[in-house]
Coordinates of C-alpha atoms in Angstrom, one line a residue:
X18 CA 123.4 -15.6 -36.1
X19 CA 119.6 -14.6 -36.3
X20 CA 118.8 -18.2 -38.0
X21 CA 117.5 -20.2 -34.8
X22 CA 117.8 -23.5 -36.2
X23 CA 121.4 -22.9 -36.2
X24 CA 122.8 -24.4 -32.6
X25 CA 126.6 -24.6 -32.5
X26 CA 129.6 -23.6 -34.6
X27 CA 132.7 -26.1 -35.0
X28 CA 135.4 -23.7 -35.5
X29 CA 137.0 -21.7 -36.1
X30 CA 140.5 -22.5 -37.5
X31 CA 143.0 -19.5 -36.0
X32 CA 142.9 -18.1 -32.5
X33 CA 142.7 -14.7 -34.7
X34 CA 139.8 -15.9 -36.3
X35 CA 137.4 -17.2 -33.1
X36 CA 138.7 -13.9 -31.8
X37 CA 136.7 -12.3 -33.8
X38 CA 133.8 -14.3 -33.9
X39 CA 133.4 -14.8 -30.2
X40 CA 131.9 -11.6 -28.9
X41 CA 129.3 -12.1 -31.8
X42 CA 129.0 -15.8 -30.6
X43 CA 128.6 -14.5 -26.9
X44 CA 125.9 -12.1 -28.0
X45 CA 124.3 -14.3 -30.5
X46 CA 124.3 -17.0 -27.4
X47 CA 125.7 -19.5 -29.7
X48 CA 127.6 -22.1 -28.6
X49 CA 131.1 -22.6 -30.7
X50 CA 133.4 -25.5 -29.7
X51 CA 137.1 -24.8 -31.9
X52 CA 139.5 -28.1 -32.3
X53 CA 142.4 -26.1 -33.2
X54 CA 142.5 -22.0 -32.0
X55 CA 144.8 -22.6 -28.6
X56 CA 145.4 -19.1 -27.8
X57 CA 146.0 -19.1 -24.1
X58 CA 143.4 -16.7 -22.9
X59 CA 140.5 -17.6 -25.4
X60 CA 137.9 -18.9 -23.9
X61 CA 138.5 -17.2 -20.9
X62 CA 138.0 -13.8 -22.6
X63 CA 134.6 -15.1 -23.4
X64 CA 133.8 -17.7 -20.7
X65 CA 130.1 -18.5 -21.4
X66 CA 129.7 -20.0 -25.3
X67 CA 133.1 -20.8 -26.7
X68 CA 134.2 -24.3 -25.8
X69 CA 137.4 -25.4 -26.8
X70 CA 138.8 -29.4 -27.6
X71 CA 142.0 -28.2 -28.4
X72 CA 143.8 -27.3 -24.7
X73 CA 145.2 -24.0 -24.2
X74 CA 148.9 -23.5 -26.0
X75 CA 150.1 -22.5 -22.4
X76 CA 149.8 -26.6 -22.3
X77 CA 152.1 -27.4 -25.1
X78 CA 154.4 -24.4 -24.7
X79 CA 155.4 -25.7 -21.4
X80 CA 155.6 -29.1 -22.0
X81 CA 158.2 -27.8 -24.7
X82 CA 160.3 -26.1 -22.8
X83 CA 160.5 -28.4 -19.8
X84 CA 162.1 -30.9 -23.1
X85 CA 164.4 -28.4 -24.4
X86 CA 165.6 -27.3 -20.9
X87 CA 166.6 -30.9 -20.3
X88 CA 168.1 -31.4 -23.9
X89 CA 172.2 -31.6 -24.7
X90 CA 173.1 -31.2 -27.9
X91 CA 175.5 -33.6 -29.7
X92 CA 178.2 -32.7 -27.9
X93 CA 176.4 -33.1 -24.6
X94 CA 175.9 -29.8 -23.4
X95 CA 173.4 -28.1 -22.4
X96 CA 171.2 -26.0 -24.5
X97 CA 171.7 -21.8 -22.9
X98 CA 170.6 -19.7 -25.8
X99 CA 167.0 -20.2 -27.2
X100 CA 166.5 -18.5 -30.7
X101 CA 162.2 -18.0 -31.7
X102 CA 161.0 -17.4 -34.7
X103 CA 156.7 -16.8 -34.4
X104 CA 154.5 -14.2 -36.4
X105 CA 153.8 -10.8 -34.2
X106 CA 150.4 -10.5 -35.7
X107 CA 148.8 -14.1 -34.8
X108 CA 147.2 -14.3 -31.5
X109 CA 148.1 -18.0 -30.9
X110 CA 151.6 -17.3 -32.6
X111 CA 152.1 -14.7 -29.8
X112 CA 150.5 -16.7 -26.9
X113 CA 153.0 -19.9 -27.6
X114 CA 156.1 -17.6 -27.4
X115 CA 154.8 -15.7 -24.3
X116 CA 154.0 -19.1 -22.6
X117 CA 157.4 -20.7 -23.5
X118 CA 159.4 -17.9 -22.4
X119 CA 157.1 -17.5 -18.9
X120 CA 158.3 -21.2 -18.3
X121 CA 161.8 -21.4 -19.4
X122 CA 162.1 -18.4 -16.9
X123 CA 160.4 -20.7 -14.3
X124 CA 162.4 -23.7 -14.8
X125 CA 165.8 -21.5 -14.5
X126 CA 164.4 -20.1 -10.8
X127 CA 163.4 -24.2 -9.8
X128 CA 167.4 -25.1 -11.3
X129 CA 169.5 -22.6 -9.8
X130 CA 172.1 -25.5 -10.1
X131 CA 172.0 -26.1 -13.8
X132 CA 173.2 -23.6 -16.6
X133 CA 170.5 -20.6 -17.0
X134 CA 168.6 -21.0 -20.5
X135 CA 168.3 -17.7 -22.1
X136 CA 165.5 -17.1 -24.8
X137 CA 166.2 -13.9 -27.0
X138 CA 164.3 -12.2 -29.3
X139 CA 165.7 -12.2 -32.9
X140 CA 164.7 -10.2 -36.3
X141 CA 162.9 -13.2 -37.3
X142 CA 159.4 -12.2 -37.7
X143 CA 157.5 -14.4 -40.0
X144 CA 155.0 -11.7 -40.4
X145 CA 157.0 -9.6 -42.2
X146 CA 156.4 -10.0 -46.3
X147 CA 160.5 -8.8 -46.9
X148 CA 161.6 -12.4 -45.6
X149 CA 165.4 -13.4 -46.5
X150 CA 165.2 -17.2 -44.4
X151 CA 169.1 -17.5 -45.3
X152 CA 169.6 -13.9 -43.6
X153 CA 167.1 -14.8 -40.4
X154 CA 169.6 -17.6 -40.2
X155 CA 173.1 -16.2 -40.3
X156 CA 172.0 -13.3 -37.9
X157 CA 170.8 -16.2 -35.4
X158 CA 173.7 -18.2 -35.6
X159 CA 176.0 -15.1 -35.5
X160 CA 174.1 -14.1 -31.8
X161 CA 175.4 -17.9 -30.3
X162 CA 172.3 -19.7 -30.4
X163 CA 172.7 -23.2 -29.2
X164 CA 168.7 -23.8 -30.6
X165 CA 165.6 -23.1 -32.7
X166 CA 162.1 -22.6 -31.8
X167 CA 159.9 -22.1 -34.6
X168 CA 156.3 -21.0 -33.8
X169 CA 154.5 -20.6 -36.9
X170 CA 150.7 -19.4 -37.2
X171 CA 148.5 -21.5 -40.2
X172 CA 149.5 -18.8 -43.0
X173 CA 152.9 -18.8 -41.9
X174 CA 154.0 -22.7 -41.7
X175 CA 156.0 -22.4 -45.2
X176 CA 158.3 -19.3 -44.0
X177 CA 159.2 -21.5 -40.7
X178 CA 159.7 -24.2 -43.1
X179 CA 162.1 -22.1 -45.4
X180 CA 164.2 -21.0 -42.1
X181 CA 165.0 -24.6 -41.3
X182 CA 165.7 -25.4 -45.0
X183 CA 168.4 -23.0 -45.2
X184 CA 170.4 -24.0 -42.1
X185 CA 172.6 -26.7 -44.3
X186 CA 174.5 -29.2 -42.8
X187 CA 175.5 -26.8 -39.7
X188 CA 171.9 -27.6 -38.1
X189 CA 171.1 -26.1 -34.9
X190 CA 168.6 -28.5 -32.6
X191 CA 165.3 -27.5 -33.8
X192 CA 161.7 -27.4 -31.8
X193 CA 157.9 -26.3 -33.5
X194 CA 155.3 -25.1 -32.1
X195 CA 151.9 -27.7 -32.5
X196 CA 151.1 -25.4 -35.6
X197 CA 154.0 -27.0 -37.3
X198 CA 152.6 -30.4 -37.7
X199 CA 151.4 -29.9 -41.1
X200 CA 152.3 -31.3 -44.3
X201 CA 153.9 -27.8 -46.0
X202 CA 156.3 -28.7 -43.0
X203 CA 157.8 -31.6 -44.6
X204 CA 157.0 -30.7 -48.0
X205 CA 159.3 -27.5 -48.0
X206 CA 161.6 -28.0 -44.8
X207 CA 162.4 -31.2 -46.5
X208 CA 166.0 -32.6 -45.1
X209 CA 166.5 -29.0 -42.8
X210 CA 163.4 -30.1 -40.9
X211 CA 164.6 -34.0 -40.0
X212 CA 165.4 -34.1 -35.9
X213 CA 162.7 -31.6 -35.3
X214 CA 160.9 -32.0 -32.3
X215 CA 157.0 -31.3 -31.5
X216 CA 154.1 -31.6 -29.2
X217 CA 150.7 -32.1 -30.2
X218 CA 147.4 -33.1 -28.9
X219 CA 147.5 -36.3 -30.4
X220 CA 149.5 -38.5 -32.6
X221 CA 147.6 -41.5 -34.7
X222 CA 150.1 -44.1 -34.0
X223 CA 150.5 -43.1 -30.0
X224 CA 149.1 -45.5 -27.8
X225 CA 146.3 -43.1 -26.5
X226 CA 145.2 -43.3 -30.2
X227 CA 141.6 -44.4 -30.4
X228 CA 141.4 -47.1 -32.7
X229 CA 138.1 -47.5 -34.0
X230 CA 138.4 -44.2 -34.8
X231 CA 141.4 -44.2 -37.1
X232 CA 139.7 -47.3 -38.9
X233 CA 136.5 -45.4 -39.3
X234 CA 138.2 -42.4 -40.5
X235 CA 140.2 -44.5 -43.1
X236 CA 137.4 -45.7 -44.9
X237 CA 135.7 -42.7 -44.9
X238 CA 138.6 -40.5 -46.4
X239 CA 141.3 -43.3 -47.9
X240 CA 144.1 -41.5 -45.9
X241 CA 145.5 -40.6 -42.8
X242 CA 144.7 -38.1 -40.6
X243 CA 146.0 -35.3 -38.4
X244 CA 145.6 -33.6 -34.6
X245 CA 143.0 -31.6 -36.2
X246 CA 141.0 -34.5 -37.6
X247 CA 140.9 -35.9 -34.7
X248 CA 140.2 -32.9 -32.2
X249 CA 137.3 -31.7 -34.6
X250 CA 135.5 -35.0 -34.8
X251 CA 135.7 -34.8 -30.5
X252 CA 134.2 -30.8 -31.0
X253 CA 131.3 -32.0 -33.4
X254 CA 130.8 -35.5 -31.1
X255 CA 130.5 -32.8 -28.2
X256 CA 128.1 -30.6 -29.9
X257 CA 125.8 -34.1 -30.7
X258 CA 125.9 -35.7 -27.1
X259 CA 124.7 -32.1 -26.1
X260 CA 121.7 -31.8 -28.4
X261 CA 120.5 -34.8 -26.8
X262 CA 120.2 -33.4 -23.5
X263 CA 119.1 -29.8 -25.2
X264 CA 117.9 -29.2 -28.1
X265 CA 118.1 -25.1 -27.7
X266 CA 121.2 -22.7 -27.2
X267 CA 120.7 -22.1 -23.8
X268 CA 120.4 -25.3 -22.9
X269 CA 123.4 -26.9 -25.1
X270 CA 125.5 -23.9 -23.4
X271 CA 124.4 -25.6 -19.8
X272 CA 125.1 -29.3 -20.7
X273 CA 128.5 -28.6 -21.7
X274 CA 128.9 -26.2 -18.0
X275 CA 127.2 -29.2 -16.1
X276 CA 130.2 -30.8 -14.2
X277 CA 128.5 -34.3 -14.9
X278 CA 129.1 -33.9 -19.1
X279 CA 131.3 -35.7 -20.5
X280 CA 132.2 -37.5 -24.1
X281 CA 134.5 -39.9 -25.0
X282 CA 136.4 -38.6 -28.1
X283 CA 139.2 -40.0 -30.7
X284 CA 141.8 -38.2 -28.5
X285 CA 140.2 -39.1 -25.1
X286 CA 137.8 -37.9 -22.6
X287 CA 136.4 -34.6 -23.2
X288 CA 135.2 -32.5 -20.3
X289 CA 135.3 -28.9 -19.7
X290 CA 135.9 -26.6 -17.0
X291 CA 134.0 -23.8 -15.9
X292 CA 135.8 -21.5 -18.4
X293 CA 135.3 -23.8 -21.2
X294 CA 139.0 -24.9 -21.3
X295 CA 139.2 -29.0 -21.5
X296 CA 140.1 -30.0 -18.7
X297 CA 141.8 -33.2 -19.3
X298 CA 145.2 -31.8 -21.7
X299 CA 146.2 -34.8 -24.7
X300 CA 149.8 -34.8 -25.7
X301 CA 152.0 -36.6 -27.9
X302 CA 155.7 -36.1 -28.7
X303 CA 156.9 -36.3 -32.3
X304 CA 160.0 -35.9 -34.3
X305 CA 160.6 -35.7 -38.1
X306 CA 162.6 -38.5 -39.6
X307 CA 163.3 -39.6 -42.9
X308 CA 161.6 -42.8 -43.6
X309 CA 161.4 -45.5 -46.6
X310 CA 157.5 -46.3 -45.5
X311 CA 156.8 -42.3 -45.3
X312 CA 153.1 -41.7 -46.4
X313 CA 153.6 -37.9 -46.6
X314 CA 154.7 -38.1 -49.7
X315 CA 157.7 -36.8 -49.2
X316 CA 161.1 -38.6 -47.7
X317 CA 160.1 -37.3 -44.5
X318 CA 157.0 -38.3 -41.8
X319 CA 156.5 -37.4 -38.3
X320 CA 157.0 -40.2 -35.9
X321 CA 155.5 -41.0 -32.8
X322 CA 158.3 -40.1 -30.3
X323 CA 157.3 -41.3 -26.4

């Protein structure tokens, strides 16, 4: 914090984590851009030197539940009870399920007409270190639910992952948080995560997918890459356009608050609002699918899902 020559942070991974750092940041006045904490409130909490390219999960969290509220299930009905599973002690964990429950409740008082979606609160904690997925499962089955939310932080992916493993072939229709894009997903879901749907910030085979971009990144790193590859090059492509205009903390902090700033980024224009939000919101729809051209290395890939 004390070493001047040190002008912006990329980071950090978890809400939890940039949490933490921010007031330090704010003090410090050091400029942090994160690609991947989206806990709703962040930079608002600290308004002045945390920037975010990742939008807010209040983004994705509504855009979820406005697809599950108009989802049947096989048997074409509508989908009325709404089982979540998220981890109590992760900020952005906690923000998701707040956020989808505020809108589910919306869209029920803008569709008096239509069956009212319930979301209720289950045992299934991923926090908790006693974790029994087949137990999670029965009890949630055993209370009617007609669905699955799973809303996983970073260190809790694999326990999500477990939960939908165990359902068998009685699935429920199954929805993840953006947190569940991740390899672990596939790797230990395997055939209990196939039909799973997710929204992301951006999707490498979408057609907002910058191009040049993925080509670059390809011969740099001889694989694909993820939402988080793509949002962090846009944080540290920020943080570069900015130095040219300052080359101080101050004035980095001011180019980024100037309405005229602007970069264009793998996942699109980046631009941020007065509370360091972005203020254009990327999204992509995927679902899991077992494919014979998978490069997950597993049965299993996400596909682009419009």
């Amino acid at each position: 914090m004390n070493d001047e020559t040190i002008k912006a942070v990329v980071g950090h991974n978890s809400s939890r984590t940039s949490r933490a750092a921010a007031a330090k940041y704010e003090d410090g006045k050091l400029v942090m851009v994160s690609p991947t904490s989206g806990a709703s409130n962040l930079a608002r909490e600290y308004p002045n030197y945390v920037f975010r390219t990742v939008p807010p999960a209040s983004v994705y969290a509504k855009s979820l539940a406005e697809r599950i509220y108009g989802y049947k299930n096989i048997g074409g009905e509508w989908l009325e009870k709404i089982a979540i599973c998220y981890d109590s002690q992760d900020t952005y964990s906690q923000s998701f399920k707040n956020d989808f429950k505020s809108n589910i409740f919306q869209l029920n008082s803008e569709n008096p007409s239509q069956p009212q979606a319930q979301v209720f609160d289950t045992d299934c904690d991923l926090s908790v270190e006693q974790f029994n997925p087949q137990e999670i499962l029965d009890q949630i089955k055993s209370q009617g639910a007609d669905a699955l939310v799973l809303i996983a932080s970073v260190k809790t992916i694999d326990k999500a992952a477990e939960i939908a493993k165990a359902q068998g072939e009685d699935k429920l229709p199954l929805f993840g948080s953006t947190s569940m894009y991740a390899g672990k997903t596939l790797e230990i879901g395997e055939e209990g995560v196939e039909g799973m749907l997710l929204i992301i910030p951006w999707y490498p085979h979408s057609r907002q997918s910058n191009q040049s971009f993925l080509g670059n990144a390809f011969k740099l790193w001889g694989g694909r890459v993820s939402w988080r590859t793509a949002l962090a090059y846009d944080a540290t492509k920020v943080i570069i356009e900015g130095l040219k205009k300052s080359e101080t903390r101050e004035g980095l902090q001011e180019a980024f608050k100037s309405p005229n700033f602007s970069v264009d980024g793998a996942s699109g224009k980046v631009k941020f609002d007065e509370g360091g939000d972005r203020v254009e919101e990327p999204q992509d729809s995927v679902i899991i699918r077992q494919r014979l051209d998978s490069q997950s290395g597993t049965e299993y890939d996400f596909e682009w899902r419009p």
